[in-house]
PDB file of C-alpha atoms in Angstrom:
ATOM      1  CA  MET A   4    -108.096 -22.516   9.592  1.00  0.00           C
ATOM      2  CA  SER A   5    -104.681 -21.039   8.795  1.00  0.00           C
ATOM      3  CA  ASP A   6    -106.099 -18.124   7.899  1.00  0.00           C
ATOM      4  CA  ILE A   7    -108.153 -17.819  11.068  1.00  0.00           C
ATOM      5  CA  THR A   8    -104.722 -18.458  13.354  1.00  0.00           C
ATOM      6  CA  SER A   9    -103.286 -15.697  11.837  1.00  0.00           C
ATOM      7  CA  ARG A  10    -105.875 -12.972  13.221  1.00  0.00           C
ATOM      8  CA  THR A  11    -106.463 -14.629  16.387  1.00  0.00           C
ATOM      9  CA  SER A  12    -103.172 -16.835  17.553  1.00  0.00           C
ATOM     10  CA  ASN A  13    -101.561 -13.865  19.255  1.00  0.00           C
ATOM     11  CA  ILE A  14    -105.032 -13.085  21.611  1.00  0.00           C
ATOM     12  CA  PRO A  15    -105.304 -15.078  24.937  1.00  0.00           C
ATOM     13  CA  LEU A  16    -108.618 -17.333  24.905  1.00  0.00           C
ATOM     14  CA  ALA A  17    -110.122 -15.905  27.724  1.00  0.00           C
ATOM     15  CA  ASP A  18    -109.958 -12.206  25.553  1.00  0.00           C
ATOM     16  CA  ARG A  19    -112.005 -14.316  22.559  1.00  0.00           C
ATOM     17  CA  VAL A  20    -114.775 -16.012  25.135  1.00  0.00           C
ATOM     18  CA  SER A  21    -115.323 -12.839  26.803  1.00  0.00           C
ATOM     19  CA  HIS A  22    -118.673 -11.818  25.690  1.00  0.00           C
ATOM     20  CA  PRO A  23    -120.239  -8.280  26.979  1.00  0.00           C
ATOM     21  CA  GLY A  24    -124.013  -8.969  26.049  1.00  0.00           C
ATOM     22  CA  TYR A  25    -122.942 -12.289  28.607  1.00  0.00           C
ATOM     23  CA  PRO A  26    -121.593 -11.252  32.031  1.00  0.00           C
ATOM     24  CA  ARG A  27    -121.746 -14.472  34.274  1.00  0.00           C
ATOM     25  CA  SER A  28    -120.719 -16.653  31.291  1.00  0.00           C
ATOM     26  CA  ASN A  29    -117.653 -14.627  31.634  1.00  0.00           C
ATOM     27  CA  GLY A  30    -116.787 -15.970  34.668  1.00  0.00           C
ATOM     28  CA  TYR A  31    -116.341 -19.915  33.286  1.00  0.00           C
ATOM     29  CA  ASP A  32    -113.080 -21.285  32.394  1.00  0.00           C
ATOM     30  CA  ALA A  33    -112.729 -20.650  28.522  1.00  0.00           C
ATOM     31  CA  ARG A  34    -110.847 -24.282  28.773  1.00  0.00           C
ATOM     32  CA  TRP A  35    -113.450 -25.993  30.353  1.00  0.00           C
ATOM     33  CA  THR A  36    -116.344 -24.280  27.800  1.00  0.00           C
ATOM     34  CA  VAL A  37    -113.943 -24.915  24.917  1.00  0.00           C
ATOM     35  CA  GLU A  38    -113.843 -28.933  26.058  1.00  0.00           C
ATOM     36  CA  ASN A  39    -116.618 -29.612  27.007  1.00  0.00           C
ATOM     37  CA  GLN A  40    -119.001 -27.714  24.059  1.00  0.00           C
ATOM     38  CA  MET A  41    -121.192 -29.745  22.228  1.00  0.00           C
ATOM     39  CA  GLY A  42    -122.392 -26.943  19.609  1.00  0.00           C
ATOM     40  CA  PRO A  43    -122.936 -23.206  19.916  1.00  0.00           C
ATOM     41  CA  HIS A  44    -122.058 -22.004  23.000  1.00  0.00           C
ATOM     42  CA  ALA A  45    -124.187 -22.844  25.203  1.00  0.00           C
ATOM     43  CA  LEU A  46    -123.934 -20.720  28.913  1.00  0.00           C
ATOM     44  CA  TRP A  47    -124.374 -17.187  26.267  1.00  0.00           C
ATOM     45  CA  LEU A  48    -127.579 -18.991  25.031  1.00  0.00           C
ATOM     46  CA  LEU A  49    -128.321 -20.013  27.959  1.00  0.00           C
ATOM     47  CA  GLU A  50    -127.929 -16.753  30.065  1.00  0.00           C
ATOM     48  CA  TRP A  51    -130.092 -15.002  27.032  1.00  0.00           C
ATOM     49  CA  LEU A  52    -133.205 -16.788  27.891  1.00  0.00           C
ATOM     50  CA  ALA A  53    -132.728 -16.424  31.571  1.00  0.00           C
ATOM     51  CA  PRO A  54    -134.267 -12.976  31.563  1.00  0.00           C
ATOM     52  CA  ALA A  55    -137.681 -14.317  30.117  1.00  0.00           C
ATOM     53  CA  LEU A  56    -137.723 -17.432  31.541  1.00  0.00           C
ATOM     54  CA  GLY A  57    -137.348 -15.293  34.720  1.00  0.00           C
ATOM     55  CA  LEU A  58    -134.834 -17.366  36.259  1.00  0.00           C
ATOM     56  CA  ASP A  59    -134.016 -15.067  38.868  1.00  0.00           C
ATOM     57  CA  THR A  60    -137.140 -15.457  40.449  1.00  0.00           C
ATOM     58  CA  LEU A  61    -137.019 -18.822  41.332  1.00  0.00           C
ATOM     59  CA  SER A  62    -136.713 -19.631  44.960  1.00  0.00           C
ATOM     60  CA  PRO A  63    -133.045 -20.879  45.753  1.00  0.00           C
ATOM     61  CA  GLY A  64    -133.426 -24.455  46.398  1.00  0.00           C
ATOM     62  CA  SER A  65    -136.525 -25.176  43.330  1.00  0.00           C
ATOM     63  CA  ARG A  66    -135.960 -27.642  40.750  1.00  0.00           C
ATOM     64  CA  VAL A  67    -134.988 -27.480  37.378  1.00  0.00           C
ATOM     65  CA  LEU A  68    -135.270 -29.768  34.916  1.00  0.00           C
ATOM     66  CA  ASP A  69    -132.532 -29.340  31.704  1.00  0.00           C
ATOM     67  CA  LEU A  70    -133.738 -30.888  29.104  1.00  0.00           C
ATOM     68  CA  GLY A  71    -130.446 -31.860  26.570  1.00  0.00           C
ATOM     69  CA  CYS A  72    -128.033 -31.231  29.138  1.00  0.00           C
ATOM     70  CA  GLY A  73    -124.883 -32.368  26.861  1.00  0.00           C
ATOM     71  CA  ARG A  74    -122.161 -32.031  29.059  1.00  0.00           C
ATOM     72  CA  ALA A  75    -123.987 -31.070  32.028  1.00  0.00           C
ATOM     73  CA  MET A  76    -121.873 -27.144  31.483  1.00  0.00           C
ATOM     74  CA  THR A  77    -125.920 -25.290  31.546  1.00  0.00           C
ATOM     75  CA  SER A  78    -126.562 -27.189  34.722  1.00  0.00           C
ATOM     76  CA  ILE A  79    -123.658 -26.625  36.388  1.00  0.00           C
ATOM     77  CA  PHE A  80    -124.391 -22.723  35.734  1.00  0.00           C
ATOM     78  CA  LEU A  81    -128.442 -23.097  36.975  1.00  0.00           C
ATOM     79  CA  ALA A  82    -127.239 -24.542  39.904  1.00  0.00           C
ATOM     80  CA  LYS A  83    -124.497 -22.093  40.652  1.00  0.00           C
ATOM     81  CA  GLU A  84    -125.676 -18.841  38.976  1.00  0.00           C
ATOM     82  CA  TYR A  85    -129.270 -19.180  40.536  1.00  0.00           C
ATOM     83  CA  ASP A  86    -129.110 -21.822  43.741  1.00  0.00           C
ATOM     84  CA  VAL A  87    -131.466 -23.989  42.108  1.00  0.00           C
ATOM     85  CA  GLN A  88    -131.668 -27.982  41.918  1.00  0.00           C
ATOM     86  CA  VAL A  89    -130.622 -29.103  38.451  1.00  0.00           C
ATOM     87  CA  THR A  90    -131.940 -32.294  37.159  1.00  0.00           C
ATOM     88  CA  ALA A  91    -129.311 -32.743  33.667  1.00  0.00           C
ATOM     89  CA  ALA A  92    -130.668 -35.037  31.918  1.00  0.00           C
ATOM     90  CA  ASP A  93    -129.797 -36.721  28.490  1.00  0.00           C
ATOM     91  CA  LEU A  94    -129.162 -39.446  26.383  1.00  0.00           C
ATOM     92  CA  TRP A  95    -126.374 -38.802  24.727  1.00  0.00           C
ATOM     93  CA  VAL A  96    -123.642 -38.545  27.277  1.00  0.00           C
ATOM     94  CA  LYS A  97    -123.531 -40.906  30.588  1.00  0.00           C
ATOM     95  CA  PRO A  98    -124.420 -40.158  33.994  1.00  0.00           C
ATOM     96  CA  GLY A  99    -120.868 -40.868  34.957  1.00  0.00           C
ATOM     97  CA  GLU A 100    -119.503 -38.654  32.739  1.00  0.00           C
ATOM     98  CA  ASN A 101    -121.370 -35.750  33.655  1.00  0.00           C
ATOM     99  CA  ALA A 102    -121.134 -36.938  37.663  1.00  0.00           C
ATOM    100  CA  GLY A 103    -117.245 -36.146  36.909  1.00  0.00           C
ATOM    101  CA  ARG A 104    -117.467 -32.772  36.061  1.00  0.00           C
ATOM    102  CA  ILE A 105    -120.157 -32.263  38.363  1.00  0.00           C
ATOM    103  CA  ALA A 106    -118.039 -33.341  41.111  1.00  0.00           C
ATOM    104  CA  GLU A 107    -115.456 -31.015  39.942  1.00  0.00           C
ATOM    105  CA  ALA A 108    -117.346 -28.758  40.132  1.00  0.00           C
ATOM    106  CA  GLY A 109    -118.052 -28.911  44.045  1.00  0.00           C
ATOM    107  CA  LEU A 110    -122.242 -29.507  42.866  1.00  0.00           C
ATOM    108  CA  ALA A 111    -122.934 -33.245  44.061  1.00  0.00           C
ATOM    109  CA  ASP A 112    -125.298 -32.221  46.029  1.00  0.00           C
ATOM    110  CA  ARG A 113    -127.389 -29.841  43.445  1.00  0.00           C
ATOM    111  CA  VAL A 114    -126.818 -31.082  40.218  1.00  0.00           C
ATOM    112  CA  LEU A 115    -128.621 -34.955  39.642  1.00  0.00           C
ATOM    113  CA  PRO A 116    -127.773 -36.575  36.298  1.00  0.00           C
ATOM    114  CA  VAL A 117    -129.744 -38.939  34.340  1.00  0.00           C
ATOM    115  CA  LEU A 118    -129.635 -40.485  31.726  1.00  0.00           C
ATOM    116  CA  ALA A 119    -133.093 -40.115  29.688  1.00  0.00           C
ATOM    117  CA  GLU A 120    -134.906 -39.883  26.600  1.00  0.00           C
ATOM    118  CA  ALA A 121    -136.253 -37.106  25.940  1.00  0.00           C
ATOM    119  CA  HIS A 122    -139.675 -38.979  24.982  1.00  0.00           C
ATOM    120  CA  ASP A 123    -139.870 -41.033  28.222  1.00  0.00           C
ATOM    121  CA  LEU A 124    -138.883 -39.306  31.121  1.00  0.00           C
ATOM    122  CA  PRO A 125    -138.587 -40.599  34.540  1.00  0.00           C
ATOM    123  CA  PHE A 126    -140.305 -37.814  36.163  1.00  0.00           C
ATOM    124  CA  GLY A 127    -143.836 -37.887  38.254  1.00  0.00           C
ATOM    125  CA  GLU A 128    -146.259 -35.109  37.138  1.00  0.00           C
ATOM    126  CA  HIS A 129    -145.614 -31.525  38.856  1.00  0.00           C
ATOM    127  CA  SER A 130    -141.817 -32.536  39.475  1.00  0.00           C
ATOM    128  CA  PHE A 131    -139.889 -29.198  38.186  1.00  0.00           C
ATOM    129  CA  ASP A 132    -140.724 -25.265  38.744  1.00  0.00           C
ATOM    130  CA  ALA A 133    -139.241 -24.800  35.569  1.00  0.00           C
ATOM    131  CA  ILE A 134    -138.420 -26.685  32.746  1.00  0.00           C
ATOM    132  CA  VAL A 135    -134.628 -25.246  30.539  1.00  0.00           C
ATOM    133  CA  SER A 136    -133.284 -26.975  27.041  1.00  0.00           C
ATOM    134  CA  VAL A 137    -130.504 -25.148  25.449  1.00  0.00           C
ATOM    135  CA  ASP A 138    -129.902 -26.621  21.927  1.00  0.00           C
ATOM    136  CA  ALA A 139    -131.605 -29.700  21.970  1.00  0.00           C
ATOM    137  CA  TYR A 140    -135.600 -29.113  22.114  1.00  0.00           C
ATOM    138  CA  HIS A 141    -135.857 -29.125  18.048  1.00  0.00           C
ATOM    139  CA  TYR A 142    -134.260 -32.588  17.787  1.00  0.00           C
ATOM    140  CA  PHE A 143    -137.666 -33.767  19.760  1.00  0.00           C
ATOM    141  CA  GLY A 144    -140.049 -30.274  20.570  1.00  0.00           C
ATOM    142  CA  THR A 145    -141.609 -30.581  16.584  1.00  0.00           C
ATOM    143  CA  ASP A 146    -144.027 -33.368  17.535  1.00  0.00           C
ATOM    144  CA  ASP A 147    -147.331 -32.018  18.048  1.00  0.00           C
ATOM    145  CA  LEU A 148    -148.294 -33.953  20.294  1.00  0.00           C
ATOM    146  CA  TYR A 149    -144.901 -33.337  22.606  1.00  0.00           C
ATOM    147  CA  LEU A 150    -145.212 -30.024  24.501  1.00  0.00           C
ATOM    148  CA  PRO A 151    -148.406 -31.225  26.570  1.00  0.00           C
ATOM    149  CA  GLU A 152    -146.494 -34.332  27.637  1.00  0.00           C
ATOM    150  CA  LEU A 153    -143.515 -32.429  29.444  1.00  0.00           C
ATOM    151  CA  THR A 154    -145.793 -29.582  30.693  1.00  0.00           C
ATOM    152  CA  ARG A 155    -147.454 -32.182  32.303  1.00  0.00           C
ATOM    153  CA  LEU A 156    -144.010 -32.384  34.810  1.00  0.00           C
ATOM    154  CA  LEU A 157    -144.221 -29.154  35.914  1.00  0.00           C
ATOM    155  CA  LYS A 158    -146.053 -27.376  39.351  1.00  0.00           C
ATOM    156  CA  PRO A 159    -149.051 -25.233  37.516  1.00  0.00           C
ATOM    157  CA  GLY A 160    -147.764 -22.036  36.413  1.00  0.00           C
ATOM    158  CA  GLY A 161    -144.175 -22.847  36.278  1.00  0.00           C
ATOM    159  CA  ARG A 162    -142.087 -21.940  33.041  1.00  0.00           C
ATOM    160  CA  ILE A 163    -140.244 -23.889  30.090  1.00  0.00           C
ATOM    161  CA  GLY A 164    -138.098 -22.099  28.110  1.00  0.00           C
ATOM    162  CA  VAL A 165    -135.796 -23.435  25.259  1.00  0.00           C
ATOM    163  CA  VAL A 166    -133.207 -22.273  23.143  1.00  0.00           C
ATOM    164  CA  VAL A 167    -133.377 -23.734  19.219  1.00  0.00           C
ATOM    165  CA  PRO A 168    -131.094 -22.848  16.509  1.00  0.00           C
ATOM    166  CA  ALA A 169    -133.448 -21.008  14.417  1.00  0.00           C
ATOM    167  CA  LEU A 170    -134.331 -19.954  10.602  1.00  0.00           C
ATOM    168  CA  ARG A 171    -134.811 -15.326  10.111  1.00  0.00           C
ATOM    169  CA  GLU A 172    -137.264 -16.925   7.276  1.00  0.00           C
ATOM    170  CA  GLU A 173    -139.094 -19.905   7.159  1.00  0.00           C
ATOM    171  CA  ILE A 174    -138.199 -22.152   3.564  1.00  0.00           C
ATOM    172  CA  ASP A 175    -139.963 -22.420   1.067  1.00  0.00           C
ATOM    173  CA  GLY A 176    -140.119 -26.013  -0.526  1.00  0.00           C
ATOM    174  CA  VAL A 177    -138.343 -28.715  -0.141  1.00  0.00           C
ATOM    175  CA  GLU A 178    -134.485 -27.682  -1.149  1.00  0.00           C
ATOM    176  CA  PRO A 179    -132.719 -25.106   1.230  1.00  0.00           C
ATOM    177  CA  PRO A 180    -130.783 -22.076  -0.129  1.00  0.00           C
ATOM    178  CA  GLU A 181    -128.710 -22.233  -2.859  1.00  0.00           C
ATOM    179  CA  HIS A 182    -125.488 -21.157  -0.327  1.00  0.00           C
ATOM    180  CA  LEU A 183    -126.200 -23.854   2.192  1.00  0.00           C
ATOM    181  CA  LYS A 184    -127.185 -26.268  -0.043  1.00  0.00           C
ATOM    182  CA  PRO A 185    -123.458 -27.846   0.245  1.00  0.00           C
ATOM    183  CA  TYR A 186    -123.783 -27.998   3.974  1.00  0.00           C
ATOM    184  CA  TRP A 187    -127.232 -28.745   4.616  1.00  0.00           C
ATOM    185  CA  GLU A 188    -128.095 -31.317   6.875  1.00  0.00           C
ATOM    186  CA  PRO A 189    -132.148 -33.343   7.321  1.00  0.00           C
ATOM    187  CA  GLY A 190    -131.574 -32.193  10.850  1.00  0.00           C
ATOM    188  CA  PHE A 191    -131.346 -28.472   9.714  1.00  0.00           C
ATOM    189  CA  TRP A 192    -135.480 -28.949   8.746  1.00  0.00           C
ATOM    190  CA  SER A 193    -136.461 -28.869  12.290  1.00  0.00           C
ATOM    191  CA  PHE A 194    -134.913 -25.799  12.295  1.00  0.00           C
ATOM    192  CA  HIS A 195    -138.091 -23.260  12.402  1.00  0.00           C
ATOM    193  CA  THR A 196    -139.432 -19.361  13.276  1.00  0.00           C
ATOM    194  CA  ALA A 197    -139.670 -17.073  15.914  1.00  0.00           C
ATOM    195  CA  GLY A 198    -143.296 -16.841  14.875  1.00  0.00           C
ATOM    196  CA  TRP A 199    -143.152 -20.918  14.367  1.00  0.00           C
ATOM    197  CA  TRP A 200    -142.931 -21.766  17.145  1.00  0.00           C
ATOM    198  CA  ARG A 201    -144.853 -19.112  18.601  1.00  0.00           C
ATOM    199  CA  ARG A 202    -148.098 -20.790  17.013  1.00  0.00           C
ATOM    200  CA  HIS A 203    -146.898 -24.341  17.875  1.00  0.00           C
ATOM    201  CA  TRP A 204    -147.108 -23.879  21.574  1.00  0.00           C
ATOM    202  CA  THR A 205    -150.246 -21.488  21.433  1.00  0.00           C
ATOM    203  CA  ARG A 206    -151.707 -24.366  19.471  1.00  0.00           C
ATOM    204  CA  SER A 207    -151.178 -27.243  21.982  1.00  0.00           C
ATOM    205  CA  GLY A 208    -153.411 -24.893  24.172  1.00  0.00           C
ATOM    206  CA  ALA A 209    -150.289 -26.702  27.253  1.00  0.00           C
ATOM    207  CA  VAL A 210    -148.341 -23.037  27.884  1.00  0.00           C
ATOM    208  CA  GLU A 211    -149.472 -19.094  27.877  1.00  0.00           C
ATOM    209  CA  VAL A 212    -146.870 -18.305  25.474  1.00  0.00           C
ATOM    210  CA  GLU A 213    -144.711 -14.995  26.531  1.00  0.00           C
ATOM    211  CA  THR A 214    -141.441 -14.929  24.498  1.00  0.00           C
ATOM    212  CA  ALA A 215    -141.076 -15.739  21.237  1.00  0.00           C
ATOM    213  CA  ASP A 216    -137.898 -13.744  19.321  1.00  0.00           C
ATOM    214  CA  TRP A 217    -135.185 -13.775  17.781  1.00  0.00           C
ATOM    215  CA  LEU A 218    -131.163 -12.707  18.480  1.00  0.00           C
ATOM    216  CA  GLU A 219    -130.047 -10.111  16.665  1.00  0.00           C
ATOM    217  CA  ASP A 220    -126.907 -10.867  15.548  1.00  0.00           C
ATOM    218  CA  GLY A 221    -127.101 -14.163  16.999  1.00  0.00           C
ATOM    219  CA  TRP A 222    -125.095 -16.195  13.627  1.00  0.00           C
ATOM    220  CA  ARG A 223    -121.918 -13.607  14.701  1.00  0.00           C
ATOM    221  CA  ASP A 224    -121.707 -14.693  18.394  1.00  0.00           C
ATOM    222  CA  TRP A 225    -122.380 -18.316  16.818  1.00  0.00           C
ATOM    223  CA  LEU A 226    -119.755 -17.918  14.358  1.00  0.00           C
ATOM    224  CA  ARG A 227    -117.127 -16.419  16.626  1.00  0.00           C
ATOM    225  CA  TRP A 228    -117.256 -19.513  19.330  1.00  0.00           C
ATOM    226  CA  CYS A 229    -117.264 -22.172  16.307  1.00  0.00           C
ATOM    227  CA  GLU A 230    -113.570 -20.229  14.221  1.00  0.00           C
ATOM    228  CA  VAL A 231    -112.646 -20.111  18.253  1.00  0.00           C
ATOM    229  CA  VAL A 232    -113.656 -23.893  18.422  1.00  0.00           C
ATOM    230  CA  ALA A 233    -111.800 -25.007  15.183  1.00  0.00           C
ATOM    231  CA  GLU A 234    -108.296 -23.568  16.348  1.00  0.00           C
ATOM    232  CA  GLU A 235    -108.498 -24.474  20.199  1.00  0.00           C
ATOM    233  CA  HIS A 236    -110.153 -27.993  20.352  1.00  0.00           C
ATOM    234  CA  THR A 237    -107.943 -30.583  21.010  1.00  0.00           C
ATOM    235  CA  ASP A 238    -110.290 -33.547  19.625  1.00  0.00           C
ATOM    236  CA  GLU A 239    -110.198 -33.753  15.429  1.00  0.00           C
ATOM    237  CA  PHE A 240    -113.980 -34.445  14.601  1.00  0.00           C
ATOM    238  CA  HIS A 241    -114.724 -31.328  16.579  1.00  0.00           C
ATOM    239  CA  ILE A 242    -111.836 -29.029  14.813  1.00  0.00           C
ATOM    240  CA  ARG A 243    -113.920 -30.086  11.449  1.00  0.00           C
ATOM    241  CA  MET A 244    -117.085 -29.286  12.829  1.00  0.00           C
ATOM    242  CA  ALA A 245    -116.803 -25.958  13.965  1.00  0.00           C
ATOM    243  CA  GLY A 246    -114.832 -25.685  10.673  1.00  0.00           C
ATOM    244  CA  GLN A 247    -117.497 -26.242   8.541  1.00  0.00           C
ATOM    245  CA  CYS A 248    -120.116 -24.853  10.080  1.00  0.00           C
ATOM    246  CA  ALA A 249    -117.847 -21.641  10.684  1.00  0.00           C
ATOM    247  CA  GLU A 250    -117.602 -22.111   6.552  1.00  0.00           C
ATOM    248  CA  MET A 251    -121.365 -21.910   5.951  1.00  0.00           C
ATOM    249  CA  LEU A 252    -122.519 -18.759   8.806  1.00  0.00           C
ATOM    250  CA  ARG A 253    -119.576 -16.723   7.052  1.00  0.00           C
ATOM    251  CA  LEU A 254    -121.606 -17.491   3.945  1.00  0.00           C
ATOM    252  CA  ASP A 255    -124.575 -16.878   5.219  1.00  0.00           C
ATOM    253  CA  GLN A 256    -123.917 -13.276   7.074  1.00  0.00           C
ATOM    254  CA  GLY A 257    -127.626 -13.847   8.924  1.00  0.00           C
ATOM    255  CA  GLY A 258    -129.203 -14.030   6.441  1.00  0.00           C
ATOM    256  CA  THR A 259    -131.004 -17.629   7.229  1.00  0.00           C
ATOM    257  CA  LEU A 260    -129.232 -18.283  10.365  1.00  0.00           C
ATOM    258  CA  GLY A 261    -129.861 -17.749  14.015  1.00  0.00           C
ATOM    259  CA  PHE A 262    -131.279 -18.286  17.492  1.00  0.00           C
ATOM    260  CA  VAL A 263    -134.446 -18.497  18.890  1.00  0.00           C
ATOM    261  CA  ARG A 264    -136.102 -18.265  22.620  1.00  0.00           C
ATOM    262  CA  VAL A 265    -139.573 -19.639  23.540  1.00  0.00           C
ATOM    263  CA  VAL A 266    -140.174 -19.231  26.647  1.00  0.00           C
ATOM    264  CA  GLY A 267    -144.489 -20.749  28.345  1.00  0.00           C
ATOM    265  CA  ARG A 268    -145.892 -20.321  30.997  1.00  0.00           C
ATOM    266  CA  ARG A 269    -147.674 -23.667  31.843  1.00  0.00           C
ATOM    267  CA  LEU A 270    -151.537 -23.133  32.254  1.00  0.00           C
TER     268      LEU A 270
END
């Protein structure tokens, strides 16, 4: 970590997380994004997803489910940037914790935090105009039976859009690439290619897949963010995890790992 510090310690944090490809995300406090992160930069990923999902075309007040919202950064972003009503659903972060962040952002009337498990969502059919999930859907959405159940919550013609950690190419056999073995966790087997996700959603019969693509150089953004978190976070666990992630991504150089976005319209 000392080598990263020597390269970046004199650069202001806001400059280090400013991204020319994500101008809306640049408007959010850099320290706030670091302290509330739970993995890759969720606002960058959501801003990449937004045009494919058609968020700008939603009417003011449209209802959006943010599934696996973490510390509600993406929910706050959705409400502020697209003038929608957001249900911020997460299992790991309690609603009371997110309610404080939401209130501080001045959005208590537009973002509702709820405790929810992805397989037991307490919402009725046709409740939402859109469903969003950033860096969470792979934890539950690889189940063949999941998408048809989830999309029942969408109004007819409504869209679901997700961004997930992904593979450039599917891995044959039962072993990860040799260079990734020291870092590989069982959960990484939920990472798949854009083609895999397109087929998976198409076979469900629940949606028409409109987008399934790979983020070019997404690994570079992921690495850059991990380096920032490893230096700037105040919690030892997050510092350690981000440092390990940065090591892994430097070794991989985008040969295996990156991000995929998938968007489908309910049939």
